[in-house]
CSV table of C-alpha atoms in Angstrom, one decimal:
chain,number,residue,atom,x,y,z
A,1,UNK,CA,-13.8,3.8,14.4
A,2,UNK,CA,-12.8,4.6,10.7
A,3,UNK,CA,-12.2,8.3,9.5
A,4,UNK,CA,-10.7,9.2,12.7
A,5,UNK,CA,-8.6,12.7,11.6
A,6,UNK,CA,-5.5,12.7,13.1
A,7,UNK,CA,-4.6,14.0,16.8
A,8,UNK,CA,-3.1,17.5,17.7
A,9,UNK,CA,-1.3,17.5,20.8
A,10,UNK,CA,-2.9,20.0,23.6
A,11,UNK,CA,-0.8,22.5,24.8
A,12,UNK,CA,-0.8,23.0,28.4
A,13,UNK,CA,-0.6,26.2,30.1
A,14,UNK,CA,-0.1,26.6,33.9
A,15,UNK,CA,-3.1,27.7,34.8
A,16,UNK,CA,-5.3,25.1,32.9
A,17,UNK,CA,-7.8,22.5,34.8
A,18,UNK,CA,-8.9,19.6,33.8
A,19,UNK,CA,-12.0,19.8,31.2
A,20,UNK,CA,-14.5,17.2,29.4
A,21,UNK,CA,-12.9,19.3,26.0
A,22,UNK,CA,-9.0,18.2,27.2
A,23,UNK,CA,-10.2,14.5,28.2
A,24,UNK,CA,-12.1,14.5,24.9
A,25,UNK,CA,-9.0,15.2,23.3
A,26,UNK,CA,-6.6,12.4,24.9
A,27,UNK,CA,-9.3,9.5,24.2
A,28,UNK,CA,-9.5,11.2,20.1
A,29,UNK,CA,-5.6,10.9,20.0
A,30,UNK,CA,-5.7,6.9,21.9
A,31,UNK,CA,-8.5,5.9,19.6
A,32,UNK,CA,-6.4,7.3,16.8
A,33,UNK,CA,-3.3,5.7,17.8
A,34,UNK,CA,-5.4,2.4,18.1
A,35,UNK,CA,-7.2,2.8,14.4
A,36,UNK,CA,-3.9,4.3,12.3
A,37,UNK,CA,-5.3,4.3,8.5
A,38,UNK,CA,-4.5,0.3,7.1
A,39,UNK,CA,-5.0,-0.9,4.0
A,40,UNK,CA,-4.4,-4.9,2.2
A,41,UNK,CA,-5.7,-5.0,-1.1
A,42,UNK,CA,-5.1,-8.6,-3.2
A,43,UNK,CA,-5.7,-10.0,-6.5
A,44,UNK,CA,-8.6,-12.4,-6.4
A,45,UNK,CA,-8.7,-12.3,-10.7
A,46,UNK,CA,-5.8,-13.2,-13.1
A,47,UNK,CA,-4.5,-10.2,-14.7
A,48,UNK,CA,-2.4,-10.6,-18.1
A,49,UNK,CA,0.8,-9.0,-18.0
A,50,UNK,CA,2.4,-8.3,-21.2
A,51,UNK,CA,6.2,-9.2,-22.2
A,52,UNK,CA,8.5,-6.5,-21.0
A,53,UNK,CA,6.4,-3.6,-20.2
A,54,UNK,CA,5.4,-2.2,-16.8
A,55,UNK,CA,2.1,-2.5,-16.0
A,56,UNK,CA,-0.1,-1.5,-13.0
A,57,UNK,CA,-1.8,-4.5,-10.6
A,58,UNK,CA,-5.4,-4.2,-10.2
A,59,UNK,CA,-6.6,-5.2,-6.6
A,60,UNK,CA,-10.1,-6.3,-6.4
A,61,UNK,CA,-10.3,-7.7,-3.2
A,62,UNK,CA,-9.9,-6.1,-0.1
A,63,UNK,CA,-8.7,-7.3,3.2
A,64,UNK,CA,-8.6,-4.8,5.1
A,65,UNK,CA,-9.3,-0.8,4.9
A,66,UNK,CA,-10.1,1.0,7.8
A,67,UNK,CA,-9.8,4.3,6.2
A,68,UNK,CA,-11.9,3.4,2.6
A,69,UNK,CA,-8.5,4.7,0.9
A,70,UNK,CA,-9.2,1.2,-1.9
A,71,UNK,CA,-11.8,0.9,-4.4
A,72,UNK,CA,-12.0,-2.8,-5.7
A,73,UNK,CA,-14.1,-1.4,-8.6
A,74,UNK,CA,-13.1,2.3,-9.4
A,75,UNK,CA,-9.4,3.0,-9.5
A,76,UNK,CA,-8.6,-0.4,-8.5
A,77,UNK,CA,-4.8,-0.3,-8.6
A,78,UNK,CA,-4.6,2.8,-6.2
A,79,UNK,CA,-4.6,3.0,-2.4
A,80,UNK,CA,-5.5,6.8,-1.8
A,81,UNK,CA,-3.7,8.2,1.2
A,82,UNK,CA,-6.7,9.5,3.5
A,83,UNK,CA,-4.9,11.2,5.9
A,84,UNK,CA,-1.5,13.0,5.6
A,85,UNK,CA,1.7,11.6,7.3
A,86,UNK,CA,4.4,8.8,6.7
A,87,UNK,CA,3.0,5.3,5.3
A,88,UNK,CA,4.6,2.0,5.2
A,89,UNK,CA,4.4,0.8,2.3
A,90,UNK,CA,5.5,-2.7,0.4
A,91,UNK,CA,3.9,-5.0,-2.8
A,92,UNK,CA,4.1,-8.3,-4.3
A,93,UNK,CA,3.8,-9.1,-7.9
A,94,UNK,CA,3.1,-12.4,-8.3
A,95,UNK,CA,3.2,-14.5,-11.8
A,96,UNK,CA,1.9,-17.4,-12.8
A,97,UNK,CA,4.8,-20.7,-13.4
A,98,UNK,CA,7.6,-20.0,-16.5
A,99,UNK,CA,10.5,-20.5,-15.8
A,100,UNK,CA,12.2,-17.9,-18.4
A,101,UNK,CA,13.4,-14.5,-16.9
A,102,UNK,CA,12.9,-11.9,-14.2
A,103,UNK,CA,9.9,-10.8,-13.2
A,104,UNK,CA,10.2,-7.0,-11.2
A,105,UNK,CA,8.4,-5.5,-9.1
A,106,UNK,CA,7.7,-1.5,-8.0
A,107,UNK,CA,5.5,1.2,-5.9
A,108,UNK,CA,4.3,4.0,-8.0
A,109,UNK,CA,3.6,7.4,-6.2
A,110,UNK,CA,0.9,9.5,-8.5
A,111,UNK,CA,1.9,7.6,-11.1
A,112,UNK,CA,5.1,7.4,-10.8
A,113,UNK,CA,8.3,5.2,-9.8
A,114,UNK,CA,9.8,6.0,-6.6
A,115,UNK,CA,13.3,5.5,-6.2
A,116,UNK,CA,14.1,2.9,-3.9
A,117,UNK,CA,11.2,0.5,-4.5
A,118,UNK,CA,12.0,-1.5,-6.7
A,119,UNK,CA,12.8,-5.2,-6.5
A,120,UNK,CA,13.5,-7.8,-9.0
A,121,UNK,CA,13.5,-12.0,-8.9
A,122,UNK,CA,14.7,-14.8,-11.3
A,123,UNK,CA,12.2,-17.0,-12.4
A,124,UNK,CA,12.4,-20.8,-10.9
A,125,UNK,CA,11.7,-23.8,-13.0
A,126,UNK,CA,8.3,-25.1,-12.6
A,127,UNK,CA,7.2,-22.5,-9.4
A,128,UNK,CA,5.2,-19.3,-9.6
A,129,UNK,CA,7.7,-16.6,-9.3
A,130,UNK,CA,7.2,-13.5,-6.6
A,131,UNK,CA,8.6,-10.1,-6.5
A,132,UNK,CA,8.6,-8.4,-3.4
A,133,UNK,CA,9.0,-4.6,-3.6
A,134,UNK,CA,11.2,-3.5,-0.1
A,135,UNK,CA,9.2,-2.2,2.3
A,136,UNK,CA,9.7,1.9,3.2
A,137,UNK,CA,8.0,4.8,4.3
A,138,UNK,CA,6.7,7.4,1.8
A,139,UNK,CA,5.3,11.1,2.6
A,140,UNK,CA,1.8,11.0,1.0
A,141,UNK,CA,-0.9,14.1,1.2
A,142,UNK,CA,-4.0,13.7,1.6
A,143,UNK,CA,-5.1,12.2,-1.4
A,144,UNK,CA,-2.0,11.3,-3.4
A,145,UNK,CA,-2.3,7.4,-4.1
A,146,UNK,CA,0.2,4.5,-4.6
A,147,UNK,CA,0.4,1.8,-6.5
A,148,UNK,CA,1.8,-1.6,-7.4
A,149,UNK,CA,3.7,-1.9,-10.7
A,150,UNK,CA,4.9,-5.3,-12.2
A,151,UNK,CA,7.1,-6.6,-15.1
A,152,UNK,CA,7.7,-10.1,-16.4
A,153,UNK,CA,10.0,-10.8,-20.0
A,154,UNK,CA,9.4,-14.6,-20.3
A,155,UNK,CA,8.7,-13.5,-24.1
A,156,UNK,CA,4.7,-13.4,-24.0
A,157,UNK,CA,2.0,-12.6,-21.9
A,158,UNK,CA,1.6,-14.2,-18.6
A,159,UNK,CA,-0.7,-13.9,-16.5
A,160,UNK,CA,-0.4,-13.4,-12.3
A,161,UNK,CA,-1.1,-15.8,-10.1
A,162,UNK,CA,-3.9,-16.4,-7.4
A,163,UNK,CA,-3.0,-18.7,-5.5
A,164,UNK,CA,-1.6,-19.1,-2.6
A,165,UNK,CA,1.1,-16.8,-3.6
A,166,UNK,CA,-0.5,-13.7,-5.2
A,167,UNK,CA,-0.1,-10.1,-6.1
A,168,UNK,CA,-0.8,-7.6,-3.2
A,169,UNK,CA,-0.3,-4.1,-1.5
A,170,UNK,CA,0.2,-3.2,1.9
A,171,UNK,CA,0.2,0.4,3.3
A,172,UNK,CA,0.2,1.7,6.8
A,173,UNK,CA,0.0,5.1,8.3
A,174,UNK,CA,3.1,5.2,9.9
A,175,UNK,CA,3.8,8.7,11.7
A,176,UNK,CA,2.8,12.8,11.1
C-alpha cells in the first residue's frame, strides 16, 4: 500500500451516525499510520571523492522505498519528499582505508546545508573511516529533496567504501 496520501481527521458532529464514508476514513488513516513514506538508499558502486571539496553521494541501490521518493538512475543522490510533514532524517559517508584526516559528513535540503547536520570523524590507521550525520527532523513539501553530502582531505582522491561499512541515507515521514 504505497502512495497512500496522508489522513485528515473527521470531525464529529452530534448528530452524525456511523457511515461506510466515516469507517472508510479510520481504515485510510490506520493503513497510513502502518505505511508512513520510508526510504534506505546505499552505495553499491565506488564513488571518487575529491581532496577537500564537498561532494554529493550518489545512491544506486535501494533498500527500501515505499513511497518511490529515490531514483537509483535519475537524480540518484536525492530522496524527494512525496508527501508533506516532518521526516527523520540521518546519512553516512563512508571512505575507503587512509589514515590521513577527517572525513565529514552532511544533509543537504534543495541543495543546500542545513544547519545542524553536520558531523565530522578522524581517520583511523588502517580502517575505513565513517561519518555519520546526527539524525533530526526536517520540514519538507512535497517535493523538496535531501541529500547526502561528504568531504574527505587525505590530500587526493579517495574513493567510498562498499563494504560492509558504506555510504547511505535514511529518511522517514515522521509527523504532519
Amino acid at each position: 500500500m504505497s502512495g497512500l496520501p496522508v489522513p485528515v481527521p473527521y470531525s464529529w458532529s452530534v448528530a452524525d451516525t456511523f457511515t461506510a464514508a466515516i469507517g472508510n476514513g479510520i481504515r485510510d488513516a490506520l493503513n497510513f499510520l502502518l505505511n508512513p513514506p520510508i526510504f534506505v538508499g546505499i552505495q553499491a558502486t565506488t564513488q571518487s571523492m575529491p581532496n577537500q571539496n564537498w561532494v554529493t553521494i550518489t545512491f544506486d541501490s535501494t533498500v527500501v522505498d515505499t513511497y518511490g521518493g529515490h531514483s537509483n538512475s535519475v537524480n540518484n543522490t536525492r530522496y524527494t519528499a512525496p508527501l508533506p510533514g516532518w521526516y527523520t532524517v540521518c546519512g553516512v559517508f563512508a571512505t575507503s582505508s587512509n589514515p590521513t584526516s577527517i572525513r565529514a559528513a552532511r544533509i543537504l535540503l534543495n541543495g543546500t546545508a542545513v544547519p545542524g547536520h553536520e558531523n565530522y570523524a578522524v581517520a583511523l590507521n588502517g580502517f575505513e573511516t565513517s561519518s555519520v550525520t546526527p539524525t533530526r527532523d526536517i520540514y519538507l513539501n512535497a517535493g523538496d529533496y535531501v541529500e547526502l553530502s561528504g568531504w574527505q582531505g587525505c590530500g587526493s582522491a579517495l574513493g567510498t567504501n562498499i563494504g560492509d561499512i558504506r555510504s547511505a541515507l535514511y529518511c522517514r515521514y515522521s509527523h504532519v
